[in-house]
């Protein structure tokens, strides 16, 4: 019995053995981010797909890589930086100069394409964790998730709760982040079509079933405004992510002067 197999049907491509195999460990959150939890029923080919940059498309990272970059920056810049702590920050795209307190872009970024990869990474982690907990990842309700995350078709809406207070997770969770699935997650998904994605103190809301989400979007987001926004400066809000730059993953909201330098 393969240890990464539960139902024996890949949650992404729907194929079964012997056509496919379940030999490589599918991380729910990228290993490069410190994720240690392993998923089930993700075939070799699909697992490889998420960790591989698209061919012949310069400047576009793999899905796992885009996910790791954004949450890696959240993790690093969410705490107060000392002259030593910044040394542990490494990124393919950005460099942080602690002496000058600036972040530089190493290369020209296609932020729209990276945004799409990042969003797809949220859905990758969601379905793998959901399947791990419920065993129901093959449910046709998630066909839109599969189309977007695995086959790069269509688009799904993702919202972000912008707060000026971040309830920072403890050291252990910072080093080994875990995606949690709340007790009422299944109900929220079947009723509203949304999944509340909470990681490293940041709240995202993923449209996972567009049919339900199209009906209940406003009601769902209003409820989240009441429960997930922490009133502090008055500019807190929940908005749809169209570009990763909107989510301020370098946490500049906590610094007095603008430190993002584009060369
Ligand atoms: Zn597969």
Tab-separated table of C-alpha atoms and ligand atoms in Angstrom:
chain	number	residue	atom	x	y	z
A	1	UNK	CA	0.000	0.000	0.000
A	2	UNK	CA	1.383	3.324	-1.049
A	3	UNK	CA	1.441	5.811	1.793
A	4	UNK	CA	0.328	8.728	-0.399
A	5	UNK	CA	-2.757	6.875	-1.574
A	6	UNK	CA	-6.169	6.846	0.055
A	7	UNK	CA	-8.858	6.543	-2.620
A	8	UNK	CA	-6.416	5.742	-5.443
A	9	UNK	CA	-7.982	8.354	-7.712
A	10	UNK	CA	-5.912	11.493	-8.316
A	11	UNK	CA	-7.788	14.530	-6.998
A	12	UNK	CA	-6.403	16.651	-9.846
A	13	UNK	CA	-6.559	14.595	-13.054
A	14	UNK	CA	-9.025	11.924	-11.904
A	15	UNK	CA	-6.898	9.088	-13.255
A	16	UNK	CA	-6.171	5.847	-11.418
A	17	UNK	CA	-3.427	3.258	-11.319
A	18	UNK	CA	-1.882	1.696	-13.343
A	19	UNK	CA	-2.164	4.691	-15.654
A	20	UNK	CA	-0.567	6.848	-12.974
A	21	UNK	CA	1.377	6.319	-9.736
A	22	UNK	CA	1.443	7.905	-6.303
A	23	UNK	CA	5.140	7.649	-5.562
A	24	UNK	CA	6.217	11.175	-4.688
A	25	UNK	CA	5.273	13.057	-1.520
A	26	UNK	CA	2.668	15.763	-2.250
A	27	UNK	CA	3.247	18.613	0.211
A	28	UNK	CA	0.087	20.486	1.194
A	29	UNK	CA	2.216	23.632	1.606
A	30	UNK	CA	5.516	23.943	-0.282
A	31	UNK	CA	8.469	22.303	1.416
A	32	UNK	CA	10.480	25.460	0.687
A	33	UNK	CA	8.124	27.346	3.003
A	34	UNK	CA	8.624	24.804	5.783
A	35	UNK	CA	5.483	22.790	5.033
A	36	UNK	CA	5.752	19.252	6.380
A	37	UNK	CA	2.188	17.977	5.987
A	38	UNK	CA	1.722	15.498	3.154
A	39	UNK	CA	-1.390	15.111	1.030
A	40	UNK	CA	-2.992	12.012	-0.470
A	41	UNK	CA	-4.040	10.934	-3.946
A	42	UNK	CA	-1.938	13.373	-5.929
A	43	UNK	CA	-0.314	11.512	-8.809
A	44	UNK	CA	3.323	11.821	-9.758
A	45	UNK	CA	2.566	13.872	-12.840
A	46	UNK	CA	0.222	16.352	-11.126
A	47	UNK	CA	2.579	16.758	-8.184
A	48	UNK	CA	5.415	17.525	-10.585
A	49	UNK	CA	3.249	19.994	-12.485
A	50	UNK	CA	2.745	22.287	-9.484
A	51	UNK	CA	6.454	22.473	-8.759
A	52	UNK	CA	7.605	23.167	-12.310
A	53	UNK	CA	7.885	26.546	-14.017
A	54	UNK	CA	6.019	26.757	-17.337
A	55	UNK	CA	8.240	26.135	-20.338
A	56	UNK	CA	9.132	28.960	-22.715
A	57	UNK	CA	7.504	31.581	-20.519
A	58	UNK	CA	10.308	33.661	-19.113
A	59	UNK	CA	9.854	35.235	-15.698
A	60	UNK	CA	6.915	33.064	-14.643
A	61	UNK	CA	7.574	30.871	-11.624
A	62	UNK	CA	6.050	27.526	-10.778
A	63	UNK	CA	2.844	27.608	-8.759
A	64	UNK	CA	4.625	26.349	-5.641
A	65	UNK	CA	7.337	28.942	-6.060
A	66	UNK	CA	4.962	31.901	-6.358
A	67	UNK	CA	3.135	30.675	-3.252
A	68	UNK	CA	6.387	30.351	-1.337
A	69	UNK	CA	7.583	33.836	-2.359
A	70	UNK	CA	4.499	35.630	-1.091
A	71	UNK	CA	4.121	33.731	2.171
A	72	UNK	CA	7.891	33.778	2.696
A	73	UNK	CA	7.791	37.595	2.525
A	74	UNK	CA	4.769	37.717	4.869
A	75	UNK	CA	6.702	35.580	7.306
A	76	UNK	CA	9.900	37.604	7.114
A	77	UNK	CA	8.604	41.156	6.954
A	78	UNK	CA	5.793	40.569	9.415
A	79	UNK	CA	8.226	40.677	12.300
A	80	UNK	CA	10.536	43.478	13.245
A	81	UNK	CA	13.740	43.062	11.332
A	82	UNK	CA	17.065	43.028	13.100
A	83	UNK	CA	20.411	43.241	11.372
A	84	UNK	CA	20.644	39.475	11.647
A	85	UNK	CA	17.138	38.269	10.900
A	86	UNK	CA	17.082	39.741	7.402
A	87	UNK	CA	19.968	37.471	6.425
A	88	UNK	CA	17.640	34.504	6.395
A	89	UNK	CA	15.475	36.122	3.706
A	90	UNK	CA	16.200	34.894	0.251
A	91	UNK	CA	14.074	35.371	-2.813
A	92	UNK	CA	14.412	34.776	-6.492
A	93	UNK	CA	12.935	38.188	-7.250
A	94	UNK	CA	13.641	40.520	-4.383
A	95	UNK	CA	16.550	41.479	-2.242
A	96	UNK	CA	16.375	43.288	1.022
A	97	UNK	CA	19.134	45.737	1.947
A	98	UNK	CA	18.876	46.075	5.669
A	99	UNK	CA	21.444	48.861	5.897
A	100	UNK	CA	19.295	51.085	3.694
A	101	UNK	CA	15.973	49.571	4.662
A	102	UNK	CA	14.946	48.994	1.065
A	103	UNK	CA	13.649	46.148	-1.012
A	104	UNK	CA	14.939	45.866	-4.553
A	105	UNK	CA	13.484	43.983	-7.439
A	106	UNK	CA	16.171	41.770	-8.914
A	107	UNK	CA	14.570	41.391	-12.269
A	108	UNK	CA	11.649	42.701	-14.189
A	109	UNK	CA	8.553	41.049	-12.856
A	110	UNK	CA	5.429	40.042	-14.639
A	111	UNK	CA	3.277	40.613	-11.561
A	112	UNK	CA	0.023	39.730	-13.321
A	113	UNK	CA	1.349	36.290	-14.312
A	114	UNK	CA	2.858	35.765	-10.859
A	115	UNK	CA	-0.464	36.736	-9.301
A	116	UNK	CA	-2.208	34.030	-11.282
A	117	UNK	CA	0.381	31.443	-10.205
A	118	UNK	CA	0.061	32.566	-6.593
A	119	UNK	CA	-3.732	32.285	-6.676
A	120	UNK	CA	-3.488	28.827	-8.242
A	121	UNK	CA	-1.176	27.869	-5.369
A	122	UNK	CA	-3.880	28.816	-2.850
A	123	UNK	CA	-6.258	26.422	-4.609
A	124	UNK	CA	-3.630	23.696	-4.820
A	125	UNK	CA	-3.112	23.837	-1.043
A	126	UNK	CA	-6.849	24.096	-0.396
A	127	UNK	CA	-7.904	20.993	-2.334
A	128	UNK	CA	-5.023	18.877	-1.050
A	129	UNK	CA	-5.810	19.771	2.542
A	130	UNK	CA	-9.549	19.433	2.038
A	131	UNK	CA	-9.079	15.956	0.599
A	132	UNK	CA	-6.742	14.979	3.408
A	133	UNK	CA	-9.365	15.929	6.003
A	134	UNK	CA	-12.565	14.840	4.257
A	135	UNK	CA	-11.471	12.266	1.649
A	136	UNK	CA	-13.868	14.064	-0.681
A	137	UNK	CA	-11.486	15.990	-2.927
A	138	UNK	CA	-12.817	14.276	-6.057
A	139	UNK	CA	-16.251	15.852	-5.575
A	140	UNK	CA	-17.399	17.467	-8.876
A	141	UNK	CA	-18.140	20.654	-6.916
A	142	UNK	CA	-14.378	21.295	-7.238
A	143	UNK	CA	-14.177	20.988	-11.018
A	144	UNK	CA	-13.674	24.747	-11.310
A	145	UNK	CA	-10.794	24.486	-8.815
A	146	UNK	CA	-9.199	21.711	-10.894
A	147	UNK	CA	-9.648	23.643	-14.133
A	148	UNK	CA	-7.967	26.713	-12.731
A	149	UNK	CA	-5.222	25.234	-10.524
A	150	UNK	CA	-4.248	22.177	-12.543
A	151	UNK	CA	-5.167	23.131	-16.119
A	152	UNK	CA	-4.669	26.907	-16.086
A	153	UNK	CA	-8.149	27.536	-17.468
A	154	UNK	CA	-10.633	30.250	-16.519
A	155	UNK	CA	-10.126	32.231	-13.329
A	156	UNK	CA	-11.514	32.170	-9.806
A	157	UNK	CA	-11.894	35.129	-7.487
A	158	UNK	CA	-9.779	35.420	-4.373
A	159	UNK	CA	-10.324	38.066	-1.702
A	160	UNK	CA	-7.937	39.308	0.961
A	161	UNK	CA	-8.635	40.870	4.367
A	162	UNK	CA	-6.390	43.902	4.696
A	163	UNK	CA	-5.705	44.626	8.348
A	164	UNK	CA	-3.308	46.922	10.155
A	165	UNK	CA	-3.020	44.403	12.950
A	166	UNK	CA	-1.737	40.936	12.161
A	167	UNK	CA	-2.225	38.304	14.816
A	168	UNK	CA	1.169	36.743	14.316
A	169	UNK	CA	1.417	32.987	14.726
A	170	UNK	CA	3.895	31.463	17.142
A	171	UNK	CA	7.450	30.528	16.253
A	172	UNK	CA	6.536	26.919	15.610
A	173	UNK	CA	3.848	27.753	13.098
A	174	UNK	CA	6.064	30.375	11.478
A	175	UNK	CA	8.751	27.758	10.892
A	176	UNK	CA	6.343	25.026	9.864
A	177	UNK	CA	3.136	26.667	8.635
A	178	UNK	CA	-0.027	24.599	8.608
A	179	UNK	CA	-3.215	25.267	6.678
A	180	UNK	CA	-6.189	24.794	8.978
A	181	UNK	CA	-9.646	23.703	7.981
A	182	UNK	CA	-12.255	24.965	10.391
A	183	UNK	CA	-15.115	22.838	11.689
A	184	UNK	CA	-17.687	24.650	9.584
A	185	UNK	CA	-15.559	24.733	6.424
A	186	UNK	CA	-17.591	22.045	4.673
A	187	UNK	CA	-20.836	23.867	5.455
A	188	UNK	CA	-19.412	27.193	4.299
A	189	UNK	CA	-18.286	25.628	1.043
A	190	UNK	CA	-21.556	23.861	0.284
A	191	UNK	CA	-23.658	26.859	1.280
A	192	UNK	CA	-21.655	29.903	0.167
A	193	UNK	CA	-19.167	28.349	-2.261
A	194	UNK	CA	-16.260	29.941	-0.390
A	195	UNK	CA	-13.321	28.631	1.616
A	196	UNK	CA	-11.727	30.744	4.344
A	197	UNK	CA	-7.975	30.286	3.834
A	198	UNK	CA	-6.081	31.354	6.947
A	199	UNK	CA	-2.326	31.047	6.881
A	200	UNK	CA	0.394	32.805	8.907
A	201	UNK	CA	-2.151	35.261	10.279
A	202	UNK	CA	-3.452	36.306	6.855
A	203	UNK	CA	-7.058	35.793	5.787
A	204	UNK	CA	-7.900	34.916	2.195
A	205	UNK	CA	-11.330	33.954	0.893
A	206	UNK	CA	-11.376	31.578	-2.041
A	207	UNK	CA	-14.301	31.205	-4.362
A	208	UNK	CA	-14.270	27.400	-4.754
A	209	UNK	CA	-17.703	26.848	-6.259
A	210	UNK	CA	-18.597	29.758	-8.568
A	211	UNK	CA	-22.238	28.670	-8.900
A	212	UNK	CA	-22.888	29.147	-5.170
A	213	UNK	CA	-20.424	32.036	-4.815
A	214	UNK	CA	-22.216	34.036	-7.506
A	215	UNK	CA	-25.372	33.932	-5.407
A	216	UNK	CA	-23.903	34.417	-1.930
A	217	UNK	CA	-20.726	36.454	-2.539
A	218	UNK	CA	-21.987	39.688	-0.998
A	219	UNK	CA	-23.561	38.071	2.036
A	220	UNK	CA	-20.506	35.918	2.706
A	221	UNK	CA	-18.043	38.796	2.398
A	222	UNK	CA	-20.180	41.025	4.611
A	223	UNK	CA	-20.052	38.380	7.319
A	224	UNK	CA	-16.287	38.204	6.945
A	225	UNK	CA	-15.973	41.987	7.153
A	226	UNK	CA	-17.656	41.740	10.558
A	227	UNK	CA	-15.468	38.903	11.829
A	228	UNK	CA	-12.090	39.201	10.093
A	229	UNK	CA	-11.383	42.927	9.981
A	230	UNK	CA	-9.735	44.380	13.060
A	231	UNK	CA	-10.592	48.081	13.307
A	232	UNK	CA	-7.403	50.083	13.822
A	233	UNK	CA	-6.687	52.838	11.311
A	234	UNK	CA	-9.956	52.866	9.432
A	235	UNK	CA	-8.682	51.722	6.044
A	236	UNK	CA	-9.207	48.032	6.755
A	237	UNK	CA	-11.120	46.262	4.027
A	238	UNK	CA	-11.697	43.059	2.116
A	239	UNK	CA	-10.989	43.260	-1.591
A	240	UNK	CA	-10.463	41.019	-4.563
A	241	UNK	CA	-6.836	40.334	-5.482
A	242	UNK	CA	-6.088	41.262	-9.059
A	243	UNK	CA	-2.371	41.832	-8.560
A	244	UNK	CA	-0.101	40.560	-5.774
A	245	UNK	CA	1.192	44.103	-5.274
A	246	UNK	CA	-2.238	44.935	-3.815
A	247	UNK	CA	-1.743	42.572	-0.899
A	248	UNK	CA	1.344	44.340	0.434
A	249	UNK	CA	3.222	41.165	1.150
A	250	UNK	CA	6.265	43.156	2.248
A	251	UNK	CA	4.062	44.573	5.013
A	252	UNK	CA	4.977	48.171	4.256
A	253	UNK	CA	1.830	49.245	6.069
A	254	UNK	CA	3.907	48.794	9.228
A	255	UNK	CA	6.760	51.054	8.142
A	256	UNK	CA	6.763	54.791	8.223
A	257	UNK	CA	8.461	55.504	4.918
A	258	UNK	CA	8.152	53.854	1.563
A	259	UNK	CA	10.913	51.332	1.198
A	260	UNK	CA	10.065	49.570	-1.998
A	261	UNK	CA	12.544	50.650	-4.625
A	262	UNK	CA	12.141	49.648	-8.215
A	263	UNK	CA	15.389	49.842	-10.135
B	1	LIG	ZN1	-3.024	13.432	-11.424
